[in-house]
Every structure is written in structure tokens, then in C-alpha cells.
Coordinates of C-alpha atoms in Angstrom, one line a residue:
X1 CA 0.0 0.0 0.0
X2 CA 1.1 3.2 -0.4
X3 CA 2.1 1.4 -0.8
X4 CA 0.2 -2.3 -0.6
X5 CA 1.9 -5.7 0.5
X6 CA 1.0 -8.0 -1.9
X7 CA 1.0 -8.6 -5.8
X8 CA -1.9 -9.7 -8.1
X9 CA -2.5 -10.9 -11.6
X10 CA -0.7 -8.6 -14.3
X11 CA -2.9 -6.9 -16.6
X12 CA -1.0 -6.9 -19.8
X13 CA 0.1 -4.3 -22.1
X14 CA -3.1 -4.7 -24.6
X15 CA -5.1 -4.6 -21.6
X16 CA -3.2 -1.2 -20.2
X17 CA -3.5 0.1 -24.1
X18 CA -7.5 -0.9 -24.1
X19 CA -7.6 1.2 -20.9
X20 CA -5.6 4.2 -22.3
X21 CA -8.4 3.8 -24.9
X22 CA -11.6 4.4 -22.9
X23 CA -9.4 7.2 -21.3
X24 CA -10.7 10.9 -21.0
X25 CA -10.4 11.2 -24.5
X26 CA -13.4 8.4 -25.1
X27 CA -15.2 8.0 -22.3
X28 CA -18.2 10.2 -21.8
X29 CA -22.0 10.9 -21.9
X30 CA -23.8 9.3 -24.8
X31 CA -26.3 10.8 -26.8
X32 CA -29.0 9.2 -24.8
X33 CA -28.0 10.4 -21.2
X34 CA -25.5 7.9 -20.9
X35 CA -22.2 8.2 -19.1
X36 CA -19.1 6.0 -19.0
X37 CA -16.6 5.8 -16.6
X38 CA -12.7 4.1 -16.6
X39 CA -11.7 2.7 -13.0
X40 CA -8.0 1.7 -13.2
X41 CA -6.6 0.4 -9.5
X42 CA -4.0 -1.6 -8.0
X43 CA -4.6 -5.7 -8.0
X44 CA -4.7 -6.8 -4.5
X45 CA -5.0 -10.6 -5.2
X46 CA -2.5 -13.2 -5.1
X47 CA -4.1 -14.9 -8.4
X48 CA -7.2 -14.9 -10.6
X49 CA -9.5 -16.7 -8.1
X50 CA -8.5 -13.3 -5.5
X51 CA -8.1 -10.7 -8.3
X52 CA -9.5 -7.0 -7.3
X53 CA -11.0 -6.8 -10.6
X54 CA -13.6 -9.3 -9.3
X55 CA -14.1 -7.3 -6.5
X56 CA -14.7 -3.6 -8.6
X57 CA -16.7 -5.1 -11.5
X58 CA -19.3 -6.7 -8.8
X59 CA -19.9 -3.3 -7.9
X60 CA -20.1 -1.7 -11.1
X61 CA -22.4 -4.3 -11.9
X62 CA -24.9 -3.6 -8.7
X63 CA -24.2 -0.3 -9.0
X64 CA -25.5 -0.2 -12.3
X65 CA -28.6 -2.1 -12.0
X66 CA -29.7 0.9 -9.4
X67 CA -28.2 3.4 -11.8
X68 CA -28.7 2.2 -15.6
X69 CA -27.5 5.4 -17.2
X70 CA -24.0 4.7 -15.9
X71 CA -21.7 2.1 -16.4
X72 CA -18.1 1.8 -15.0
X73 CA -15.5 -0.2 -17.3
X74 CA -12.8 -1.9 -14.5
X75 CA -9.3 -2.4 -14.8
X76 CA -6.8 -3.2 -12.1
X77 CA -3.0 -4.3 -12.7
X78 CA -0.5 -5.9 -10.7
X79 CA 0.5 -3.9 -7.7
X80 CA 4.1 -4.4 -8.8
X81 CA 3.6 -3.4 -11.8
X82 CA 0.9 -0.5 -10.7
X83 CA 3.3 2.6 -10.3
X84 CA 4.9 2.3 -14.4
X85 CA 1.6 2.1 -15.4
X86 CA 0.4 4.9 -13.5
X87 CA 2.8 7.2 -14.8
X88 CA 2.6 6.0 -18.8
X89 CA -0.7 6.5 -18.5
X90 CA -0.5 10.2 -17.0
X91 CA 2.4 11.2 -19.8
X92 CA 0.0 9.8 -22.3
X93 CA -2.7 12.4 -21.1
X94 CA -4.9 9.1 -20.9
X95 CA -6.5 9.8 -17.6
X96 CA -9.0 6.9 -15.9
X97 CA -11.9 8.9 -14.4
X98 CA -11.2 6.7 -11.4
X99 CA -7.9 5.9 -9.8
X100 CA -7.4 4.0 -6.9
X101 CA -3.7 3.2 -5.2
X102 CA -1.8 6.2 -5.7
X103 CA -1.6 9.7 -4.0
X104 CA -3.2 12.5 -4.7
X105 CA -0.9 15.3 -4.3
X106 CA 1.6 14.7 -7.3
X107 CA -2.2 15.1 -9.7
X108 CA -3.8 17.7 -7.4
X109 CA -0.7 19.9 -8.3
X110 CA -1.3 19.6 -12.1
X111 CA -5.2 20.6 -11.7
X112 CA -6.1 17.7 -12.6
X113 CA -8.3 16.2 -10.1
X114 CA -11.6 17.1 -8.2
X115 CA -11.6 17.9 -4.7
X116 CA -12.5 15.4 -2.4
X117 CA -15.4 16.4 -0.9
X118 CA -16.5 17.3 -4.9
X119 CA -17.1 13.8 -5.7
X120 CA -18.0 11.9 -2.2
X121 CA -21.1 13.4 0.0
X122 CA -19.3 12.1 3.2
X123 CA -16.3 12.8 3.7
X124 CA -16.6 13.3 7.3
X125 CA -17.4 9.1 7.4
X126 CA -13.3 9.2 6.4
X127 CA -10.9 8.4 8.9
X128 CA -9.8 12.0 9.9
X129 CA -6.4 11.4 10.5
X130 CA -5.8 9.7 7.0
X131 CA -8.1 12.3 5.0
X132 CA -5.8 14.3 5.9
X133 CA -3.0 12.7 4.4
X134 CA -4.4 13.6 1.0
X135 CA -4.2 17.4 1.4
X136 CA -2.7 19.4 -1.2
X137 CA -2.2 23.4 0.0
X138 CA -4.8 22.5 2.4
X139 CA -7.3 20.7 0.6
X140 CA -8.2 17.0 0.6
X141 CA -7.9 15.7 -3.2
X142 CA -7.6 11.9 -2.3
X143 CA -10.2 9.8 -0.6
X144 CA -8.5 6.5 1.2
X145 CA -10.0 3.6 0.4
X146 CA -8.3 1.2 2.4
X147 CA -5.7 1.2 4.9
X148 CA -3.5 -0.6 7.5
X149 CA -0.9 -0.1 10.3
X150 CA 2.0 -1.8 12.1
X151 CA 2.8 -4.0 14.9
X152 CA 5.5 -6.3 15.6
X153 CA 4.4 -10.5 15.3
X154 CA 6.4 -13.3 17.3
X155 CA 6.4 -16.1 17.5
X156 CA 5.3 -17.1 21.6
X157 CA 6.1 -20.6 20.8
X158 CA 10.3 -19.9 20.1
X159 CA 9.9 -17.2 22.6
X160 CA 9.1 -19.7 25.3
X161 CA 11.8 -21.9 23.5
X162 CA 14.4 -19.2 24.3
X163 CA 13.3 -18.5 27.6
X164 CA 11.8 -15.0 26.8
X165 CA 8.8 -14.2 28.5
X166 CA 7.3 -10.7 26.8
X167 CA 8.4 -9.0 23.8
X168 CA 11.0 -6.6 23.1
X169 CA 10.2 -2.8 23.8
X170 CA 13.4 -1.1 23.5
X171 CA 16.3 -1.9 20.5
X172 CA 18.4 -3.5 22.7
X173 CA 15.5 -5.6 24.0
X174 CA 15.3 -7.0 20.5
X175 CA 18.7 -6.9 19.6
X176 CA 19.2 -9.5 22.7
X177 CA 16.1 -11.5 22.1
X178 CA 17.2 -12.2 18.7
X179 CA 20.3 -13.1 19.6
X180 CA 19.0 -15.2 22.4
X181 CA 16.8 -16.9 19.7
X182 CA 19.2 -17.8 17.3
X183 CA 22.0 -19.3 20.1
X184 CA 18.8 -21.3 21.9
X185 CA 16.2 -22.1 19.0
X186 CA 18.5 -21.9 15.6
X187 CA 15.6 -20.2 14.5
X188 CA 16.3 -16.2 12.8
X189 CA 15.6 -14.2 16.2
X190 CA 14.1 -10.9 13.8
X191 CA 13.1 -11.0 9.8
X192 CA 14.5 -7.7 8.4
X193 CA 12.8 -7.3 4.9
X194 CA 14.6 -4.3 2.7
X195 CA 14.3 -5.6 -0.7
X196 CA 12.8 -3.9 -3.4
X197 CA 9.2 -4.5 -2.1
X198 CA 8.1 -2.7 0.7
X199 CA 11.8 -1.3 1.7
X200 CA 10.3 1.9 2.4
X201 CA 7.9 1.0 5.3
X202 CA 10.1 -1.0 7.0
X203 CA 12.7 1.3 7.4
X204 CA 10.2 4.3 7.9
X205 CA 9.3 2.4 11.3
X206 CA 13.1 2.0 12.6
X207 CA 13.5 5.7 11.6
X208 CA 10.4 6.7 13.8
X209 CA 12.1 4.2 16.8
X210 CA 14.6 6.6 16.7
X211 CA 13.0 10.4 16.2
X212 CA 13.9 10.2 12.7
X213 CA 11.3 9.5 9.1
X214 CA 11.5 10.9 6.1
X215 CA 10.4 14.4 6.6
X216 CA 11.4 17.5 9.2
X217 CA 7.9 18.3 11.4
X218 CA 8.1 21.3 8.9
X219 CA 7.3 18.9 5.9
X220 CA 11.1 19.7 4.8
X221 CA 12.9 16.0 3.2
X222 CA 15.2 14.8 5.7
X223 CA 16.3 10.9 5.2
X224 CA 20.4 11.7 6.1
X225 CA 19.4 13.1 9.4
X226 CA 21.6 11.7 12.1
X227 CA 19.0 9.5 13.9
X228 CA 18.4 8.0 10.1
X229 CA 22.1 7.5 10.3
X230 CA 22.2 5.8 13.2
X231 CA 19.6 4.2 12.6
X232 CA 21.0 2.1 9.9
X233 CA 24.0 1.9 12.0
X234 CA 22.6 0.0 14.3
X235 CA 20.7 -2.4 12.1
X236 CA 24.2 -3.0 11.0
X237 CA 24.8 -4.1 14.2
X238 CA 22.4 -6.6 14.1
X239 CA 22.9 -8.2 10.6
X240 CA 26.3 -8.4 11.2
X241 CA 25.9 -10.6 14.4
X242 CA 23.5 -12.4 12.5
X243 CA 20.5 -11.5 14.1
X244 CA 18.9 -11.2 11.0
X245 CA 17.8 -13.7 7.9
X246 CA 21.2 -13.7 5.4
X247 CA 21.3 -10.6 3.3
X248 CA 18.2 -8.8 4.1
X249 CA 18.9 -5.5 2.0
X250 CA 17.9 -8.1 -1.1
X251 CA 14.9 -10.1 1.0
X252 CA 11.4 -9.1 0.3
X253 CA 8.9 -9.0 3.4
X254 CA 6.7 -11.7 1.6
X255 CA 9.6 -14.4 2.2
X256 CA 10.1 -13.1 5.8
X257 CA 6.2 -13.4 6.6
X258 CA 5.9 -16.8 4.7
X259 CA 9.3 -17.9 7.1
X260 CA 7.5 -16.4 10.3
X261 CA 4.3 -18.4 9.0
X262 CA 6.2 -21.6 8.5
X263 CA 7.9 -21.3 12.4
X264 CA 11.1 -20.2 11.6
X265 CA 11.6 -16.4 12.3
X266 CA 11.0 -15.1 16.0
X267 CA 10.0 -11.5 15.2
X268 CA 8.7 -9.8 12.0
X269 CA 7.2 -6.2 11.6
X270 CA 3.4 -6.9 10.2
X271 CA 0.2 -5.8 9.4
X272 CA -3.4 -7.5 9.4
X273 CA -2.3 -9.2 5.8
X274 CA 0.4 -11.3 8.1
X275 CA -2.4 -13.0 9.8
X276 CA -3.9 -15.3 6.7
X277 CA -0.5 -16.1 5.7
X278 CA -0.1 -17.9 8.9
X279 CA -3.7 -19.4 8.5
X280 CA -2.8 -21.1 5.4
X281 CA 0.4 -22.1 6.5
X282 CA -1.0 -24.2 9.3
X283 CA 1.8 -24.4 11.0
X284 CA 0.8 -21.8 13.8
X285 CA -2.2 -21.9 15.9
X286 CA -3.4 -18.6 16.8
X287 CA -2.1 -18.9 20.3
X288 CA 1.5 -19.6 19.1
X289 CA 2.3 -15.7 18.1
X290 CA 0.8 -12.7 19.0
X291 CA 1.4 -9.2 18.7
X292 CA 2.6 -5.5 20.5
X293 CA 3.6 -2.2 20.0
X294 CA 6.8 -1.6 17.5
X295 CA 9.8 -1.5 19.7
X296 CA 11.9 2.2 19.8
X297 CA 15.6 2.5 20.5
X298 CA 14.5 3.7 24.0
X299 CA 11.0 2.2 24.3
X300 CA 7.9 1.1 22.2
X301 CA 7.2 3.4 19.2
X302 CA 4.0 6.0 20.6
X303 CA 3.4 6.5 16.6
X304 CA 3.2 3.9 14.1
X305 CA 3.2 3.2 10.4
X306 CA -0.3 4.1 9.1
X307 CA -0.7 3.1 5.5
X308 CA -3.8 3.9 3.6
X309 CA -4.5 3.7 -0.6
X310 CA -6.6 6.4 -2.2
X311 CA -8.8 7.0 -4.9
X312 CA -8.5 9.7 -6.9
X313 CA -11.0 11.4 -9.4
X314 CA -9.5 13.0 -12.7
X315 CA -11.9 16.1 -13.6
X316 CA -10.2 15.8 -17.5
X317 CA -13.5 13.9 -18.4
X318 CA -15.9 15.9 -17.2
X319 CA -18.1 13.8 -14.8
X320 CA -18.1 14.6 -11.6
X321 CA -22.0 14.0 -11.2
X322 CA -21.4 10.2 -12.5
X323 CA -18.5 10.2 -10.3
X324 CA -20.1 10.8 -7.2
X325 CA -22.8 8.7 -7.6
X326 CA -20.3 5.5 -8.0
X327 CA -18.1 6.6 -5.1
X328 CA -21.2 7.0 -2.9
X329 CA -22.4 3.8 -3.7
X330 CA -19.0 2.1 -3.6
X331 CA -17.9 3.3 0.1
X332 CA -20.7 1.6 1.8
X333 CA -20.1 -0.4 4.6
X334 CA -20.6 -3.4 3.1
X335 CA -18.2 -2.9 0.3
X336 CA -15.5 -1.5 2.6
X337 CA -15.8 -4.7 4.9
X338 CA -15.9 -6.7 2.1
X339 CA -12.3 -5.7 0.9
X340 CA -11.1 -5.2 4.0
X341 CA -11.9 -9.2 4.7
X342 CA -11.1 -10.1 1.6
X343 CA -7.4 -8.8 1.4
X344 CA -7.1 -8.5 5.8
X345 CA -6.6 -4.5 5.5
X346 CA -8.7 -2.4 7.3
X347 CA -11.9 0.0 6.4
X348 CA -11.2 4.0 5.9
X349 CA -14.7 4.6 7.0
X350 CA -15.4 5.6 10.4
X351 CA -18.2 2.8 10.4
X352 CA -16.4 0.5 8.4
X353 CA -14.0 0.5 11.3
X354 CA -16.5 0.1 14.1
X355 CA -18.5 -2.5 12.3
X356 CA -15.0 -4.6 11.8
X357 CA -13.4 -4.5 15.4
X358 CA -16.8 -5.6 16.4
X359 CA -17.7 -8.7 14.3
X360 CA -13.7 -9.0 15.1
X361 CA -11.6 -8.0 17.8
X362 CA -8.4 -9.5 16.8
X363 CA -7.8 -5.8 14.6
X364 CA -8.6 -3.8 17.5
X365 CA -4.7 -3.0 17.8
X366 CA -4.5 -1.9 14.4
X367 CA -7.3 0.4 14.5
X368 CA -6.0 1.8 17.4
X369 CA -2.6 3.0 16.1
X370 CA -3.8 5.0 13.6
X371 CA -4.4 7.9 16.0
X372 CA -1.1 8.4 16.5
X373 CA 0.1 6.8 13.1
X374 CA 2.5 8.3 10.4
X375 CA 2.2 8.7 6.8
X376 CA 4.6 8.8 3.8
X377 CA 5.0 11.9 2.6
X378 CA 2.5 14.3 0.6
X379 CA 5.2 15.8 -1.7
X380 CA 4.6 16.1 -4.8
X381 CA 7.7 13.8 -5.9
X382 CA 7.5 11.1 -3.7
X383 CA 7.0 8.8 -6.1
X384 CA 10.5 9.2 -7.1
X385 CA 11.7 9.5 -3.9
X386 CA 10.0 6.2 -3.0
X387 CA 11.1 4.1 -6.0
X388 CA 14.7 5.0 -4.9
X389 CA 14.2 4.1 -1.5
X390 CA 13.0 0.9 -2.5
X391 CA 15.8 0.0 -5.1
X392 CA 19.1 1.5 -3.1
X393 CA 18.3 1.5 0.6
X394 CA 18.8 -2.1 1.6
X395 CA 22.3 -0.9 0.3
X396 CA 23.0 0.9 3.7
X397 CA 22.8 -2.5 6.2
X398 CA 25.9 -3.9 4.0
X399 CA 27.7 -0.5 2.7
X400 CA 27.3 2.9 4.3
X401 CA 24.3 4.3 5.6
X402 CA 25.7 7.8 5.8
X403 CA 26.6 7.7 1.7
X404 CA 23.1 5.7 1.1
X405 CA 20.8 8.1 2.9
X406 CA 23.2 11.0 1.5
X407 CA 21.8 9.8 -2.3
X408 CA 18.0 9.5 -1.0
X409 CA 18.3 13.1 -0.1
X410 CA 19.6 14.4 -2.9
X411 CA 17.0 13.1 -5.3
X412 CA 14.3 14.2 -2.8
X413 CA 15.5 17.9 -3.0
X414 CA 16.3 18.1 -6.4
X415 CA 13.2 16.6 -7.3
X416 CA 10.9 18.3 -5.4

């Protein structure tokens, strides 16, 4: 999520082209009232059977049958793959209607988009905190759609093992626990995922341990701050002493979550998408791990990781009405718990949220770090910025951090 954990079925090139074709340029109101609307998103699924596009035509279709002058043509595209599309699609001038899994500010800046609260008639049903992620000089131009926080899993089973009675709250803690697990257990005492995937996340939650993250409380970029430095210094430290799984700045936080499903890693950084991994594993009941508040360099983090994916709507077509209706209908309760169940995220809505941690209680922690949570940053470039972060920054637990983070920040201020 912004950006999303797993990858779903690829949309291929004639597919994106098809797409492009129904654009802004194509889509529109027929001569008998008619309107047509292009939804491109990112695929959540793992495979066909799980594929988002499932999920987005069944309400297009329903959404239809109550509004028959309307119809909404659905695309989604492997979340891997989601970001190049994005952009050929934006330098094409081929702009969905509809986009959902990308940020709002880098569009907002270009005109291009309608304000939030112009195409939704409740945005106070929005999770405050993460509506407000979407603002662009002041105005919300993104509407979440679904969203997620951190916690750190482990494993109770090879904490018992080890002799370890509650989980770590401070980076030594950890640092000694994994040790402790690897000497006693064999086992990998934490799973340190900075591969190309999600690097970004992972290391935005060590940074915040340590009163770094990406940004200055002014909004300035500031990823080679010292406590970024040392930061990566003392992950170092850990990988070094083998602490870690072997060369994590190439491992992606899929294999550590499928090892810390199969029994074999101690600690992992998660999210509610961990917890069907482990179902289908089968090798852990749900009284063998649990979880607790990210630990800090001097205590447990008091703000998380809050992750959320937005739609967007592109005013280059002209249908804001048609717009509205859809989103309306499409952020019911219903729908948002039906995603949220189907992919183990959690709701954006205010309700959504309520009605989950009460059919389910086991996401109460989640919901309840998002008060405090923190976001990636609204710049207009973070794209870039991101993609960089995610190719080079695993670099920094084997090189130098202070040259790594030293490249980060120069392509966020000269691209900003």
C-alpha cells in the first residue's frame, strides 16, 4: 500500500493500451443520457480466483442495476507493476476517471483532479487522520479507500523456547532477544525485509524508533538526518551478528512473513495481511504468536506506520456527477468490509471501522494506532523519492548508511 503488500494478476500491455483507450479522451455521456466511466486500481489478489478486478466489477455491476445510465469499465493491474503504469498512462494524457492506489498530491498539483469532498457526500465518514494525508495546499484531493498499520508479530512458541517471557520494547531488547533466539532455538531471532518490495515501510518504522522518518515536522525532506544514520547503523549491528535472515537489503517482506508463518523467524514487523499467511500455512495456531507495540531505541514506538491507498478522481473527463454517484455507492459499509476481509486491510470509513473490530476484535490494535500513526509523505515527488528508497536502501545494512541516505536526499530535493 502506499504502498500495498502484496502482488496480483498482471494486466497486460493490450489490456493497459485498451484502458488508455476508454481514457478521458473516449469516455463520456452518450447521446441518450449515458455516461461512461474508466476505473484503473491496483490488484490486491495473489491470483485470478483473488483478483480486485472481481471485487470492482461486482460493484459496477450492482451499481448499475440501481443506476442504468451509468456504467463503469474496470481495470486493475499488478501492484508491482501498478506505479509504471500509473505514470505511462499520466504522460499519455490518458487519464482513468477513477484511480485507486496512488496519492493525490503529485495530480492535485497539475489541476487535474476534483476535490474530495466534490465527488463523495461524506467525507466526514473518512478516517480524519488519514483524509488528511491527502491534502494538497490545504485541501483534501484523495479519498482513502483502504488502509493498515504496524505492529511487531512473534512467535510465543520460540519465545518460550528461548526463555523469553514478553516481547521486546526497546532496540536493545530485540537486539538481545534475537540473539538469544538464534544461540537457543536456531531459529532467525528478527526478519528484516529491505528488498525492493516494501523497503520503504520497513525502514520508515526504525527511523520513527529513533526520532527520525523521512520528513522535518516542517514537511522539509530529511532521510540523512543523524538518527536516520544511526539508525542504519545499528541495524548494521544486528545483521552483522546475524540477528537477522542472510542478506536482508535483497529479502522481500513476503519471504520473511511466509518464514514467520512456517515457524522459523521469531520477530517480524506486520500488518493484518500477516495473519492469513499464517492461517494457510498451518503451522501456527493462533495462540502460538501474537502481537505488541513496534519497539523504539529507547521504548515502544507512541506512533506507528499508518498506510492507507486512495482513490482519486480526474476532472479531464468531465463527470463529476457520474463520479459521485459511483463513489457514494461504492464506500458503503458493506463494500468496505468486504475488501477489508477479503485482502485482511482495514476500512477507511469511520463505520467501516467500528463494524470490523466488532464482528472481530483481533484488529482492534490496528485500528487503534492509527491515531497516532504516520504517513509517507505528501510531496509532490515522492514517487520518485520512493522508488529510490525501495531499489538502493537495503544498500545501507551492507555498505554505508551515511553515503546511502546521502543519495536519498539528494534526489528528494532536487526533485521536489
Amino acid at each position: 500500500m502506499k504502498r500495498q503488500l502484496t502482488a496480483g494478476v498482471a494486466v497486460g500491455v493490450a489490456a493497459l493500451i485498451a484502458l488508455a483507450g476508454c481514457g478521458s479522451s473516449s469516455s463520456g455521456s452518450g447521446s441518450s443520457g449515458t455516461t461512461t466511466l474508466t476505473f484503473f486500481g491496483a490488484d490486491y489478489g495473489t491470483g485470478p480466483s483473488t483478483s480486485t478486478t472481481k471485487y470492482w466489477d461486482a460493484i459496477a455491476s450492482a451499481f448499475h442495476k440501481a443506476d442504468p445510465n451509468i456504467t463503469v469499465n474496470v481495470q486493475t493491474v499488478n501492484w508491482t507493476d501498478f506505479p509504471n503504469k500509473v505514470q505511462t498512462l499520466i504522460q499519455n494524457k490518458q487519464f482513468p476517471d477513477i484511480l485507486e492506489g496512488d496519492t493525490a498530491p503529485q495530480f492535485a498539483q497539475g489541476h487535474l483532479l476534483y476535490k474530495a469532498s466534490d465527488v463523495l457526500s461524506n467525507t466526514s465518514n473518512i478516517i480524519p487522520k488519514f483524509l488528511g494525508d491527502t491534502d494538497y495546499q490545504g485541501t483534501p484531493y484523495g479519498i482513502p479507500f483502504t488502509t493498515s498499520t504496524r505492529v511487531l508479530y512473534y512467535n510465543k512458541k520460540i519465545f518460550a523456547a528461548a526463555g523469553i517471557s514478553s516481547p521486546p520494547q526497546t532496540w536493545a531488547q530485540l537486539q538481545s532477544d534475537a540473539a538469544t533466539i538464534k544461540r537457543k532455538t536456531g531459529n532467525i531471532g528478527y526478519g528484516l525485509p529491505l528488498g525492493s518490495e516494501e523497503a520503504q515501510a520497513e525502514s520508515l518504522m526504525w527511523f520513527l524508533g529513533n526520532g527520525g522518518g523521512y520528513q522535518t515536522a516542517s514537511g522539509q525532506y530529511d532521510i540523512n538526518s543523524t538518527q536516520n544514520v544511526q539508525t542504519f547503523q545499528f541495524l548494521q549491528q544486528l545483521v552483522q551478528a546475524g540477528d537477522t535472515q542472510p542478506s536482508p537489503g535483497t529479502t522481500d517482506r513476503k519471504d520473511v512473513w511466509a518464514q514467520f508463518a512456517a515457524g522459523k523467524i521469531g520477530m517480524v514487523g506486520g500488518q493484518p495481511a500477516l495473519i492469513p499467511i499464517i492461517q494457510q500455512a498451518g503451522v501456527l495456531k493462533s495462540s502460538d504468536y501474537a502481537t505488541a507495540t513496534f519497539p523504539g531505541k529507547n521504548g515502544p514506538l507512541t506512533s506507528t506506520l499508518g498506510v492507507h491507498d486512495d482513490i482519486v478522481a480526474f476532472n479531464t473527463g468531465g463527470h463529476q456527477a457520474a463520479i459521485k454517484k459511483f463513489l457514494d455507492f461504492a464506500y458503503q459499509d458493506k463494500y468496505q468490509l468486504q475488501f477489508a476481509n477479503e485482502y485482511d486491510l482495514l476500512p477507511a470509513t469511520l463505520s467501516g471501522g467500528t463494524a470490523m473490530q466488532s464482528a472481530n476484535p483481533t484488529f482492534a490494535p490496528f485500528f487503534k494506532n492509527i491515531t497516532n500513526s504516520v504517513n509517507y509523505p505528501s510531496k509532490t515527488n515522492w514517487t520518485t523519492v520512493e522508488n529510490q528508497i525501495k531499489t538502493t536502501i537495503g544498500q545501507a545494512v551492507s555498505g554505508n548508511p551515511q553515503r546511502v541516505l546521502n543519495a536519498l536526499q539528494h534526489t528528494a530535493a532536487s526533485s521536489s
